[in-house]
C-alpha positions as YAML, in Angstrom:
chain: A
units: angstrom
residues:
- id: 1
  name: MET
  ca: [60.65, -52.80, -36.01]
- id: 2
  name: ARG
  ca: [61.22, -49.34, -34.60]
- id: 3
  name: ASN
  ca: [64.28, -48.82, -36.79]
- id: 4
  name: LEU
  ca: [62.32, -48.87, -40.05]
- id: 5
  name: SER
  ca: [62.47, -45.63, -41.96]
- id: 6
  name: PHE
  ca: [59.43, -44.15, -43.67]
- id: 7
  name: SER
  ca: [59.96, -41.20, -45.97]
- id: 8
  name: THR
  ca: [57.08, -38.77, -45.67]
- id: 9
  name: ASP
  ca: [57.80, -37.46, -49.17]
- id: 10
  name: ALA
  ca: [57.64, -40.98, -50.62]
- id: 11
  name: LEU
  ca: [54.39, -41.72, -48.78]
- id: 12
  name: LEU
  ca: [52.87, -38.49, -50.08]
- id: 13
  name: ALA
  ca: [54.01, -39.19, -53.64]
- id: 14
  name: THR
  ca: [52.25, -42.56, -53.66]
- id: 15
  name: LEU
  ca: [49.23, -41.16, -51.90]
- id: 16
  name: ARG
  ca: [48.88, -38.39, -54.47]
- id: 17
  name: GLU
  ca: [48.93, -40.91, -57.32]
- id: 18
  name: TRP
  ca: [46.21, -42.98, -55.64]
- id: 19
  name: VAL
  ca: [44.06, -39.98, -54.72]
- id: 20
  name: GLU
  ca: [44.24, -38.51, -58.21]
- id: 21
  name: CYS
  ca: [42.96, -41.82, -59.60]
- id: 22
  name: GLU
  ca: [39.33, -41.06, -58.71]
- id: 23
  name: SER
  ca: [37.25, -44.14, -57.95]
- id: 24
  name: PRO
  ca: [33.59, -43.60, -56.97]
- id: 25
  name: THR
  ca: [31.76, -46.84, -56.20]
- id: 26
  name: TYR
  ca: [29.21, -46.65, -59.01]
- id: 27
  name: ASP
  ca: [31.79, -45.90, -61.73]
- id: 28
  name: ARG
  ca: [33.07, -49.37, -62.49]
- id: 29
  name: SER
  ca: [35.69, -48.22, -65.00]
- id: 30
  name: ALA
  ca: [37.11, -45.69, -62.56]
- id: 31
  name: VAL
  ca: [37.26, -48.22, -59.73]
- id: 32
  name: ASN
  ca: [38.99, -50.72, -61.99]
- id: 33
  name: ARG
  ca: [41.62, -48.14, -62.96]
- id: 34
  name: MET
  ca: [42.34, -47.69, -59.26]
- id: 35
  name: MET
  ca: [42.47, -51.46, -58.76]
- id: 36
  name: ALA
  ca: [45.00, -51.75, -61.59]
- id: 37
  name: LEU
  ca: [47.17, -49.08, -59.98]
- id: 38
  name: ALA
  ca: [47.10, -50.86, -56.62]
- id: 39
  name: ALA
  ca: [47.71, -54.23, -58.27]
- id: 40
  name: ARG
  ca: [50.84, -52.89, -59.94]
- id: 41
  name: ASP
  ca: [52.22, -51.52, -56.67]
- id: 42
  name: LEU
  ca: [51.59, -54.87, -54.97]
- id: 43
  name: ALA
  ca: [53.15, -56.81, -57.86]
- id: 44
  name: LEU
  ca: [56.30, -54.73, -57.47]
- id: 45
  name: LEU
  ca: [56.55, -56.13, -53.94]
- id: 46
  name: GLY
  ca: [56.69, -59.67, -55.35]
- id: 47
  name: ALA
  ca: [53.10, -60.49, -54.42]
- id: 48
  name: GLN
  ca: [51.01, -63.02, -56.29]
- id: 49
  name: VAL
  ca: [48.26, -60.67, -57.49]
- id: 50
  name: GLU
  ca: [44.80, -61.70, -58.68]
- id: 51
  name: THR
  ca: [42.03, -59.55, -60.08]
- id: 52
  name: ILE
  ca: [38.65, -60.90, -59.01]
- id: 53
  name: PRO
  ca: [35.88, -59.86, -61.42]
- id: 54
  name: GLY
  ca: [33.18, -57.62, -60.00]
- id: 55
  name: ARG
  ca: [29.51, -58.48, -59.68]
- id: 56
  name: MET
  ca: [26.22, -56.55, -59.77]
- id: 57
  name: GLY
  ca: [27.72, -54.06, -62.21]
- id: 58
  name: LEU
  ca: [30.32, -52.99, -59.65]
- id: 59
  name: GLY
  ca: [34.09, -52.93, -59.81]
- id: 60
  name: ASP
  ca: [36.69, -55.68, -59.55]
- id: 61
  name: CYS
  ca: [38.62, -56.62, -56.42]
- id: 62
  name: VAL
  ca: [42.33, -57.25, -56.00]
- id: 63
  name: ARG
  ca: [43.84, -59.97, -53.82]
- id: 64
  name: ALA
  ca: [47.59, -60.12, -53.29]
- id: 65
  name: ARG
  ca: [49.41, -62.90, -51.47]
- id: 66
  name: LEU
  ca: [52.92, -62.05, -50.28]
- id: 67
  name: PRO
  ca: [55.63, -64.69, -50.61]
- id: 68
  name: HIS
  ca: [56.03, -66.76, -47.45]
- id: 69
  name: PRO
  ca: [57.27, -70.29, -46.67]
- id: 70
  name: ARG
  ca: [54.16, -70.92, -44.52]
- id: 71
  name: ARG
  ca: [51.79, -69.77, -47.24]
- id: 72
  name: ASP
  ca: [49.15, -72.41, -46.45]
- id: 73
  name: GLU
  ca: [48.87, -71.52, -42.75]
- id: 74
  name: PRO
  ca: [46.31, -69.00, -41.41]
- id: 75
  name: GLY
  ca: [47.94, -65.60, -41.48]
- id: 76
  name: ILE
  ca: [47.12, -61.90, -41.57]
- id: 77
  name: LEU
  ca: [44.51, -60.37, -43.87]
- id: 78
  name: ILE
  ca: [44.85, -56.67, -44.64]
- id: 79
  name: LEU
  ca: [41.35, -55.58, -45.64]
- id: 80
  name: GLY
  ca: [40.73, -52.28, -47.40]
- id: 81
  name: HIS
  ca: [38.45, -50.71, -49.99]
- id: 82
  name: LEU
  ca: [39.41, -48.53, -52.93]
- id: 83
  name: ASP
  ca: [35.99, -47.09, -53.78]
- id: 84
  name: THR
  ca: [35.06, -43.61, -52.58]
- id: 85
  name: VAL
  ca: [31.91, -41.50, -52.32]
- id: 86
  name: HIS
  ca: [33.32, -38.71, -54.51]
- id: 87
  name: PRO
  ca: [32.21, -38.58, -58.18]
- id: 88
  name: VAL
  ca: [34.79, -38.32, -60.93]
- id: 89
  name: GLY
  ca: [35.55, -34.63, -61.30]
- id: 90
  name: THR
  ca: [35.67, -33.89, -57.56]
- id: 91
  name: LEU
  ca: [39.37, -33.10, -57.99]
- id: 92
  name: ALA
  ca: [38.29, -29.82, -59.57]
- id: 93
  name: GLN
  ca: [36.70, -28.81, -56.25]
- id: 94
  name: LEU
  ca: [38.99, -30.75, -53.93]
- id: 95
  name: PRO
  ca: [42.37, -30.86, -55.66]
- id: 96
  name: TRP
  ca: [45.41, -32.53, -54.21]
- id: 97
  name: ARG
  ca: [47.12, -29.92, -52.12]
- id: 98
  name: ILE
  ca: [49.25, -29.57, -49.01]
- id: 99
  name: GLU
  ca: [48.62, -26.90, -46.44]
- id: 100
  name: GLY
  ca: [50.86, -27.13, -43.42]
- id: 101
  name: ASN
  ca: [50.35, -30.54, -41.82]
- id: 102
  name: ARG
  ca: [47.34, -31.36, -43.98]
- id: 103
  name: ALA
  ca: [47.10, -33.11, -47.34]
- id: 104
  name: TYR
  ca: [43.76, -32.81, -49.14]
- id: 105
  name: GLY
  ca: [42.00, -34.84, -51.81]
- id: 106
  name: PRO
  ca: [38.91, -36.99, -52.50]
- id: 107
  name: GLY
  ca: [39.10, -40.30, -50.67]
- id: 108
  name: ILE
  ca: [42.43, -39.43, -49.08]
- id: 109
  name: LEU
  ca: [41.23, -40.27, -45.57]
- id: 110
  name: ASP
  ca: [38.53, -42.83, -46.40]
- id: 111
  name: MET
  ca: [40.53, -44.77, -47.11]
- id: 112
  name: LYS
  ca: [43.34, -44.42, -49.60]
- id: 113
  name: GLY
  ca: [45.66, -43.00, -46.96]
- id: 114
  name: GLY
  ca: [45.32, -46.11, -44.81]
- id: 115
  name: ASN
  ca: [45.78, -48.44, -47.76]
- id: 116
  name: VAL
  ca: [48.92, -46.60, -48.82]
- id: 117
  name: ILE
  ca: [50.54, -46.85, -45.38]
- id: 118
  name: ALA
  ca: [49.66, -50.57, -45.21]
- id: 119
  name: VAL
  ca: [51.42, -51.20, -48.54]
- id: 120
  name: ALA
  ca: [54.30, -48.97, -47.42]
- id: 121
  name: ALA
  ca: [54.68, -51.06, -44.24]
- id: 122
  name: ILE
  ca: [55.01, -54.22, -46.32]
- id: 123
  name: ARG
  ca: [57.50, -52.55, -48.65]
- id: 124
  name: ALA
  ca: [59.64, -51.31, -45.77]
- id: 125
  name: LEU
  ca: [59.83, -54.79, -44.23]
- id: 126
  name: ILE
  ca: [60.81, -56.34, -47.56]
- id: 127
  name: GLU
  ca: [63.48, -53.71, -48.16]
- id: 128
  name: ALA
  ca: [64.84, -54.31, -44.65]
- id: 129
  name: GLY
  ca: [65.08, -58.03, -45.34]
- id: 130
  name: GLN
  ca: [62.49, -58.88, -42.70]
- id: 131
  name: ARG
  ca: [60.07, -61.78, -43.01]
- id: 132
  name: THR
  ca: [56.78, -61.65, -41.13]
- id: 133
  name: PRO
  ca: [56.11, -64.62, -38.81]
- id: 134
  name: LEU
  ca: [52.76, -65.17, -40.53]
- id: 135
  name: PRO
  ca: [51.85, -65.02, -44.23]
- id: 136
  name: VAL
  ca: [50.18, -61.79, -45.33]
- id: 137
  name: THR
  ca: [47.34, -61.31, -47.80]
- id: 138
  name: VAL
  ca: [45.96, -57.97, -49.01]
- id: 139
  name: LEU
  ca: [42.35, -57.74, -50.20]
- id: 140
  name: PHE
  ca: [41.14, -54.49, -51.75]
- id: 141
  name: THR
  ca: [37.39, -54.35, -52.45]
- id: 142
  name: SER
  ca: [35.23, -52.13, -54.61]
- id: 143
  name: ASP
  ca: [31.89, -51.42, -52.91]
- id: 144
  name: GLU
  ca: [32.36, -50.76, -49.20]
- id: 145
  name: GLU
  ca: [30.83, -47.31, -49.43]
- id: 146
  name: ILE
  ca: [27.46, -48.81, -50.37]
- id: 147
  name: GLY
  ca: [27.52, -51.57, -47.77]
- id: 148
  name: SER
  ca: [29.56, -54.19, -49.69]
- id: 149
  name: PRO
  ca: [26.57, -55.91, -51.36]
- id: 150
  name: SER
  ca: [28.73, -57.64, -53.98]
- id: 151
  name: THR
  ca: [31.78, -58.45, -51.86]
- id: 152
  name: ARG
  ca: [30.55, -59.54, -48.43]
- id: 153
  name: ASP
  ca: [30.76, -63.22, -49.34]
- id: 154
  name: LEU
  ca: [34.27, -62.73, -50.70]
- id: 155
  name: ILE
  ca: [35.37, -60.86, -47.58]
- id: 156
  name: GLU
  ca: [33.97, -63.45, -45.20]
- id: 157
  name: ALA
  ca: [35.39, -66.37, -47.17]
- id: 158
  name: GLU
  ca: [38.86, -64.82, -47.33]
- id: 159
  name: ALA
  ca: [38.85, -63.76, -43.68]
- id: 160
  name: SER
  ca: [37.86, -67.28, -42.55]
- id: 161
  name: ARG
  ca: [41.21, -68.51, -43.87]
- id: 162
  name: HIS
  ca: [43.17, -66.06, -41.71]
- id: 163
  name: ALA
  ca: [44.07, -65.76, -38.05]
- id: 164
  name: PHE
  ca: [43.88, -61.94, -37.90]
- id: 165
  name: VAL
  ca: [42.29, -59.12, -39.86]
- id: 166
  name: LEU
  ca: [43.81, -55.62, -39.99]
- id: 167
  name: VAL
  ca: [41.63, -52.85, -41.41]
- id: 168
  name: PRO
  ca: [43.37, -49.54, -42.28]
- id: 169
  name: GLU
  ca: [40.20, -47.44, -42.13]
- id: 170
  name: PRO
  ca: [40.76, -43.90, -40.73]
- id: 171
  name: GLY
  ca: [42.18, -43.79, -37.23]
- id: 172
  name: GLN
  ca: [40.22, -42.32, -34.35]
- id: 173
  name: PRO
  ca: [41.04, -38.89, -32.89]
- id: 174
  name: GLY
  ca: [43.95, -39.02, -30.48]
- id: 175
  name: ASP
  ca: [45.72, -41.91, -32.22]
- id: 176
  name: GLY
  ca: [42.87, -44.32, -31.54]
- id: 177
  name: VAL
  ca: [41.90, -47.57, -33.22]
- id: 178
  name: VAL
  ca: [38.57, -49.38, -33.54]
- id: 179
  name: THR
  ca: [37.70, -52.63, -31.74]
- id: 180
  name: GLY
  ca: [33.99, -52.72, -32.54]
- id: 181
  name: ARG
  ca: [31.41, -51.10, -34.79]
- id: 182
  name: TYR
  ca: [27.70, -50.39, -34.66]
- id: 183
  name: ALA
  ca: [25.10, -52.36, -36.58]
- id: 184
  name: ILE
  ca: [23.86, -50.75, -39.79]
- id: 185
  name: ALA
  ca: [20.86, -51.39, -42.04]
- id: 186
  name: ARG
  ca: [19.89, -49.69, -45.30]
- id: 187
  name: PHE
  ca: [16.37, -49.36, -46.66]
- id: 188
  name: ASP
  ca: [14.92, -48.74, -50.11]
- id: 189
  name: LEU
  ca: [11.82, -46.52, -50.10]
- id: 190
  name: GLU
  ca: [9.18, -46.16, -52.79]
- id: 191
  name: ALA
  ca: [5.98, -44.12, -53.02]
- id: 192
  name: VAL
  ca: [3.60, -44.74, -55.93]
- id: 193
  name: GLY
  ca: [0.75, -42.27, -56.41]
- id: 194
  name: ARG
  ca: [-1.62, -41.30, -59.24]
- id: 195
  name: PRO
  ca: [-0.82, -38.91, -62.08]
- id: 196
  name: SER
  ca: [-2.77, -35.89, -63.25]
- id: 197
  name: HIS
  ca: [-2.04, -32.54, -64.89]
- id: 198
  name: ALA
  ca: [-0.49, -30.29, -62.25]
- id: 199
  name: GLY
  ca: [-2.08, -27.17, -63.71]
- id: 200
  name: THR
  ca: [-5.57, -28.10, -64.86]
- id: 201
  name: SER
  ca: [-6.50, -30.97, -62.54]
- id: 202
  name: PRO
  ca: [-4.06, -31.26, -59.62]
- id: 203
  name: GLY
  ca: [-6.74, -32.57, -57.29]
- id: 204
  name: GLU
  ca: [-7.24, -35.70, -59.39]
- id: 205
  name: GLY
  ca: [-3.67, -36.83, -58.77]
- id: 206
  name: ARG
  ca: [-1.95, -38.24, -55.71]
- id: 207
  name: SER
  ca: [1.57, -36.88, -55.31]
- id: 208
  name: ALA
  ca: [4.23, -39.49, -54.55]
- id: 209
  name: ILE
  ca: [6.66, -36.71, -53.63]
- id: 210
  name: ARG
  ca: [4.30, -35.23, -51.04]
- id: 211
  name: ALA
  ca: [3.76, -38.68, -49.54]
- id: 212
  name: MET
  ca: [7.49, -39.34, -49.45]
- id: 213
  name: ALA
  ca: [8.08, -36.02, -47.67]
- id: 214
  name: ARG
  ca: [5.67, -37.02, -44.94]
- id: 215
  name: LYS
  ca: [7.31, -40.43, -44.59]
- id: 216
  name: VAL
  ca: [10.75, -38.84, -44.34]
- id: 217
  name: LEU
  ca: [9.55, -36.90, -41.30]
- id: 218
  name: ALA
  ca: [8.13, -40.11, -39.82]
- id: 219
  name: ILE
  ca: [11.43, -41.89, -40.43]
- id: 220
  name: ASP
  ca: [13.42, -39.12, -38.77]
- id: 221
  name: ALA
  ca: [11.10, -39.37, -35.75]
- id: 222
  name: LEU
  ca: [12.20, -42.99, -35.21]
- id: 223
  name: SER
  ca: [15.68, -41.87, -34.14]
- id: 224
  name: ASP
  ca: [16.59, -42.05, -30.49]
- id: 225
  name: ALA
  ca: [19.72, -42.30, -28.35]
- id: 226
  name: ASP
  ca: [20.12, -46.00, -29.13]
- id: 227
  name: CYS
  ca: [19.47, -46.03, -32.87]
- id: 228
  name: THR
  ca: [19.60, -43.25, -35.46]
- id: 229
  name: VAL
  ca: [17.61, -43.27, -38.70]
- id: 230
  name: SER
  ca: [18.03, -40.84, -41.58]
- id: 231
  name: THR
  ca: [16.93, -40.50, -45.19]
- id: 232
  name: GLY
  ca: [19.85, -39.63, -47.43]
- id: 233
  name: ILE
  ca: [18.53, -39.98, -51.00]
- id: 234
  name: VAL
  ca: [15.19, -38.88, -52.47]
- id: 235
  name: SER
  ca: [14.26, -38.54, -56.13]
- id: 236
  name: GLY
  ca: [10.89, -38.33, -57.83]
- id: 237
  name: GLY
  ca: [8.83, -36.95, -60.62]
- id: 238
  name: GLN
  ca: [9.56, -36.58, -64.31]
- id: 239
  name: TRP
  ca: [7.64, -33.51, -65.49]
- id: 240
  name: VAL
  ca: [7.04, -30.40, -63.48]
- id: 241
  name: ASN
  ca: [3.58, -30.06, -65.01]
- id: 242
  name: CYS
  ca: [2.50, -33.53, -63.84]
- id: 243
  name: VAL
  ca: [1.54, -34.65, -60.37]
- id: 244
  name: PRO
  ca: [4.44, -37.03, -59.65]
- id: 245
  name: THR
  ca: [3.53, -40.71, -59.74]
- id: 246
  name: VAL
  ca: [6.73, -42.24, -58.33]
- id: 247
  name: CYS
  ca: [9.23, -41.13, -55.71]
- id: 248
  name: ARG
  ca: [12.10, -43.26, -54.43]
- id: 249
  name: GLY
  ca: [14.57, -42.89, -51.61]
- id: 250
  name: GLN
  ca: [17.08, -44.60, -49.38]
- id: 251
  name: ALA
  ca: [17.41, -44.51, -45.61]
- id: 252
  name: LEU
  ca: [20.09, -45.66, -43.19]
- id: 253
  name: SER
  ca: [19.88, -46.78, -39.58]
- id: 254
  name: MET
  ca: [22.72, -47.31, -37.13]
- id: 255
  name: ALA
  ca: [22.64, -48.81, -33.64]
- id: 256
  name: LYS
  ca: [25.13, -49.72, -30.94]
- id: 257
  name: ARG
  ca: [23.33, -53.01, -30.25]
- id: 258
  name: GLN
  ca: [21.73, -55.50, -32.58]
- id: 259
  name: ALA
  ca: [18.50, -55.51, -30.56]
- id: 260
  name: ASP
  ca: [18.08, -51.78, -31.09]
- id: 261
  name: LEU
  ca: [18.64, -52.14, -34.81]
- id: 262
  name: ASP
  ca: [16.16, -55.01, -35.01]
- id: 263
  name: ARG
  ca: [13.56, -52.87, -33.24]
- id: 264
  name: VAL
  ca: [13.95, -50.02, -35.71]
- id: 265
  name: VAL
  ca: [13.99, -52.39, -38.69]
- id: 266
  name: GLU
  ca: [10.59, -53.64, -37.57]
- id: 267
  name: GLN
  ca: [9.32, -50.05, -37.23]
- id: 268
  name: MET
  ca: [10.63, -49.15, -40.67]
- id: 269
  name: LEU
  ca: [9.01, -52.11, -42.37]
- id: 270
  name: ALA
  ca: [5.73, -51.25, -40.62]
- id: 271
  name: LEU
  ca: [5.66, -47.96, -42.56]
- id: 272
  name: SER
  ca: [4.70, -49.87, -45.70]
- id: 273
  name: GLY
  ca: [1.08, -49.55, -46.73]
- id: 274
  name: GLU
  ca: [-1.41, -47.39, -48.61]
- id: 275
  name: GLU
  ca: [-2.55, -43.98, -47.44]
- id: 276
  name: GLU
  ca: [-4.65, -41.38, -49.26]
- id: 277
  name: GLY
  ca: [-4.24, -43.17, -52.57]
- id: 278
  name: VAL
  ca: [-0.46, -43.53, -52.36]
- id: 279
  name: ARG
  ca: [1.20, -46.91, -51.86]
- id: 280
  name: PHE
  ca: [4.38, -46.68, -49.78]
- id: 281
  name: THR
  ca: [6.85, -49.57, -49.63]
- id: 282
  name: VAL
  ca: [9.92, -50.09, -47.44]
- id: 283
  name: ARG
  ca: [12.36, -52.84, -48.38]
- id: 284
  name: ARG
  ca: [15.34, -53.81, -46.27]
- id: 285
  name: GLY
  ca: [18.67, -53.46, -48.06]
- id: 286
  name: VAL
  ca: [22.20, -54.46, -47.15]
- id: 287
  name: THR
  ca: [23.00, -54.84, -43.47]
- id: 288
  name: ARG
  ca: [26.19, -54.78, -41.44]
- id: 289
  name: PRO
  ca: [25.99, -56.82, -38.23]
- id: 290
  name: VAL
  ca: [27.00, -55.30, -34.93]
- id: 291
  name: TRP
  ca: [30.61, -56.07, -34.06]
- id: 292
  name: GLU
  ca: [31.29, -56.19, -30.35]
- id: 293
  name: PRO
  ca: [34.87, -56.69, -29.16]
- id: 294
  name: ASP
  ca: [35.63, -60.18, -27.90]
- id: 295
  name: ALA
  ca: [38.71, -61.63, -26.21]
- id: 296
  name: GLY
  ca: [40.48, -62.25, -29.52]
- id: 297
  name: THR
  ca: [40.05, -58.69, -30.73]
- id: 298
  name: LEU
  ca: [41.04, -57.20, -27.38]
- id: 299
  name: ALA
  ca: [44.17, -59.37, -27.31]
- id: 300
  name: LEU
  ca: [45.01, -58.08, -30.80]
- id: 301
  name: TYR
  ca: [44.47, -54.53, -29.60]
- id: 302
  name: ALA
  ca: [46.79, -55.19, -26.64]
- id: 303
  name: VAL
  ca: [49.59, -56.08, -29.07]
- id: 304
  name: ALA
  ca: [49.02, -52.83, -30.95]
- id: 305
  name: ARG
  ca: [48.83, -50.84, -27.70]
- id: 306
  name: ASP
  ca: [52.17, -52.22, -26.53]
- id: 307
  name: LEU
  ca: [53.78, -51.51, -29.91]
- id: 308
  name: ALA
  ca: [52.49, -47.94, -29.80]
- id: 309
  name: ALA
  ca: [53.74, -47.50, -26.24]
- id: 310
  name: GLU
  ca: [57.23, -48.53, -27.41]
- id: 311
  name: ARG
  ca: [57.00, -45.60, -29.81]
- id: 312
  name: GLY
  ca: [55.81, -43.21, -27.12]
- id: 313
  name: VAL
  ca: [52.18, -43.21, -28.23]
- id: 314
  name: ALA
  ca: [49.17, -43.97, -26.01]
- id: 315
  name: LEU
  ca: [46.88, -45.97, -28.31]
- id: 316
  name: SER
  ca: [43.22, -45.77, -27.30]
- id: 317
  name: HIS
  ca: [40.41, -47.94, -28.65]
- id: 318
  name: CYS
  ca: [36.65, -47.70, -29.00]
- id: 319
  name: SER
  ca: [33.56, -49.03, -30.72]
- id: 320
  name: ALA
  ca: [32.71, -46.66, -33.53]
- id: 321
  name: GLY
  ca: [29.75, -45.63, -35.62]
- id: 322
  name: GLY
  ca: [30.07, -45.77, -39.36]
- id: 323
  name: GLY
  ca: [30.33, -49.23, -40.81]
- id: 324
  name: SER
  ca: [33.33, -50.95, -42.30]
- id: 325
  name: ASP
  ca: [34.09, -54.37, -43.67]
- id: 326
  name: GLY
  ca: [35.51, -55.07, -40.22]
- id: 327
  name: ASN
  ca: [31.88, -55.47, -39.12]
- id: 328
  name: PHE
  ca: [31.72, -58.71, -41.07]
- id: 329
  name: THR
  ca: [35.00, -60.22, -39.87]
- id: 330
  name: GLY
  ca: [34.67, -59.07, -36.26]
- id: 331
  name: ALA
  ca: [31.10, -60.33, -36.02]
- id: 332
  name: ARG
  ca: [32.30, -63.75, -37.18]
- id: 333
  name: GLY
  ca: [34.71, -63.92, -34.24]
- id: 334
  name: ILE
  ca: [37.89, -63.41, -36.25]
- id: 335
  name: PRO
  ca: [40.28, -61.17, -34.25]
- id: 336
  name: THR
  ca: [39.97, -57.85, -36.06]
- id: 337
  name: LEU
  ca: [41.62, -54.49, -35.49]
- id: 338
  name: ASP
  ca: [40.07, -51.60, -37.40]
- id: 339
  name: GLY
  ca: [40.88, -47.91, -37.64]
- id: 340
  name: LEU
  ca: [44.59, -48.58, -38.25]
- id: 341
  name: GLY
  ca: [44.76, -45.98, -40.99]
- id: 342
  name: VAL
  ca: [45.93, -42.40, -40.92]
- id: 343
  name: LEU
  ca: [44.45, -39.55, -38.93]
- id: 344
  name: GLY
  ca: [42.50, -36.66, -40.36]
- id: 345
  name: ALA
  ca: [39.01, -35.25, -40.74]
- id: 346
  name: GLY
  ca: [36.30, -34.31, -43.20]
- id: 347
  name: PHE
  ca: [35.86, -37.65, -44.91]
- id: 348
  name: HIS
  ca: [32.95, -37.74, -47.38]
- id: 349
  name: THR
  ca: [33.17, -33.92, -47.69]
- id: 350
  name: LEU
  ca: [35.06, -31.35, -49.74]
- id: 351
  name: ASP
  ca: [37.27, -30.76, -46.69]
- id: 352
  name: GLU
  ca: [38.61, -34.33, -46.60]
- id: 353
  name: HIS
  ca: [42.22, -34.36, -45.45]
- id: 354
  name: VAL
  ca: [44.85, -36.36, -43.60]
- id: 355
  name: LEU
  ca: [47.37, -35.21, -41.04]
- id: 356
  name: ILE
  ca: [50.70, -35.68, -42.74]
- id: 357
  name: ASP
  ca: [52.67, -36.42, -39.60]
- id: 358
  name: SER
  ca: [50.43, -39.42, -38.94]
- id: 359
  name: LEU
  ca: [51.51, -41.20, -42.14]
- id: 360
  name: PRO
  ca: [54.97, -42.42, -41.05]
- id: 361
  name: ARG
  ca: [53.79, -43.00, -37.48]
- id: 362
  name: ARG
  ca: [50.89, -45.19, -38.53]
- id: 363
  name: ALA
  ca: [52.99, -46.98, -41.15]
- id: 364
  name: SER
  ca: [55.50, -47.84, -38.44]
- id: 365
  name: LEU
  ca: [52.75, -49.20, -36.19]
- id: 366
  name: PHE
  ca: [51.36, -51.27, -39.06]
- id: 367
  name: ALA
  ca: [54.76, -52.76, -39.83]
- id: 368
  name: GLY
  ca: [55.24, -53.55, -36.16]
- id: 369
  name: LEU
  ca: [51.96, -55.45, -36.06]
- id: 370
  name: LEU
  ca: [52.91, -57.49, -39.13]
- id: 371
  name: MET
  ca: [56.13, -58.51, -37.40]
- id: 372
  name: ARG
  ca: [54.70, -59.08, -33.92]
- id: 373
  name: LEU
  ca: [51.61, -61.17, -34.69]
- id: 374
  name: GLU
  ca: [52.00, -64.93, -34.39]
- id: 375
  name: ALA
  ca: [49.47, -67.73, -34.43]
...
């Protein structure tokens, strides 16, 4: 469908509305406002839209099934998330703005930009009177940024009913897409010491914060070329005049191969124990399995590569660090193509932006995939 027209101004107008609806994962009300906005846009396309109630105190999800005469046959699942890492109020520091070929805003690259171009691709096909060979379902989830603890079962169940999964996470530099992702594991850390007055009797206490600091250094030392480990959250203490009794943290590990992740998981769990009067505990949290490209995924990539070539674009592919919900579907052997979203940089920072000229180009590629894929 090379003759489809995508208005950059229209794409930016929708993107601005989505970006300015801030939706950090842990703010259920904010996420649900974003879900309602997306649900409305999908309903306007004639989709059968369902709101799936959230779990674990997290936000709802939205599933939209587009009209199709072969509705009961395995089709295409568009899989995206609407939660971001940016707290409500980030717009004050990272307002929507356009500077040259860049549009800025919280969550604009990861991954509201990709979701917007996916919806735009569907809209353009409908307006052109085109019907996709396969039925299309859109699933927007609410907790990807924290490892999808409440939605993994939903994602895997929905994907199992489809022939292909398309994930509009940010594209790779140089117009690339993602055909595999590294394994990821999260860990909850806790140090429990003994209290005392920090001024009059500090030696009687056992500082949980001091013990945690030592463990953080030990955790960092586990990183190597095959698996990285880092501690990203630490909090402890309640009164500055008390030796802190409790300190908690979270760590993340990422590996190219499952065996390397399993090795580091074992090393992390071995850090649990008591030392100098402080009990330290490591508990394994949510995990994303390694996704290695198989024949089905590579065949799906080949379709995208040929479509891009028709548009004069050389579409590269790679296995990427940083997890996505594509880990789950790809690891289950469902042909999955990730990184189909827009191009840009700075995601998860106050420099997050997309390259504006990539919006219509990527929307065109997405529409082409929806029309080219057949069971």
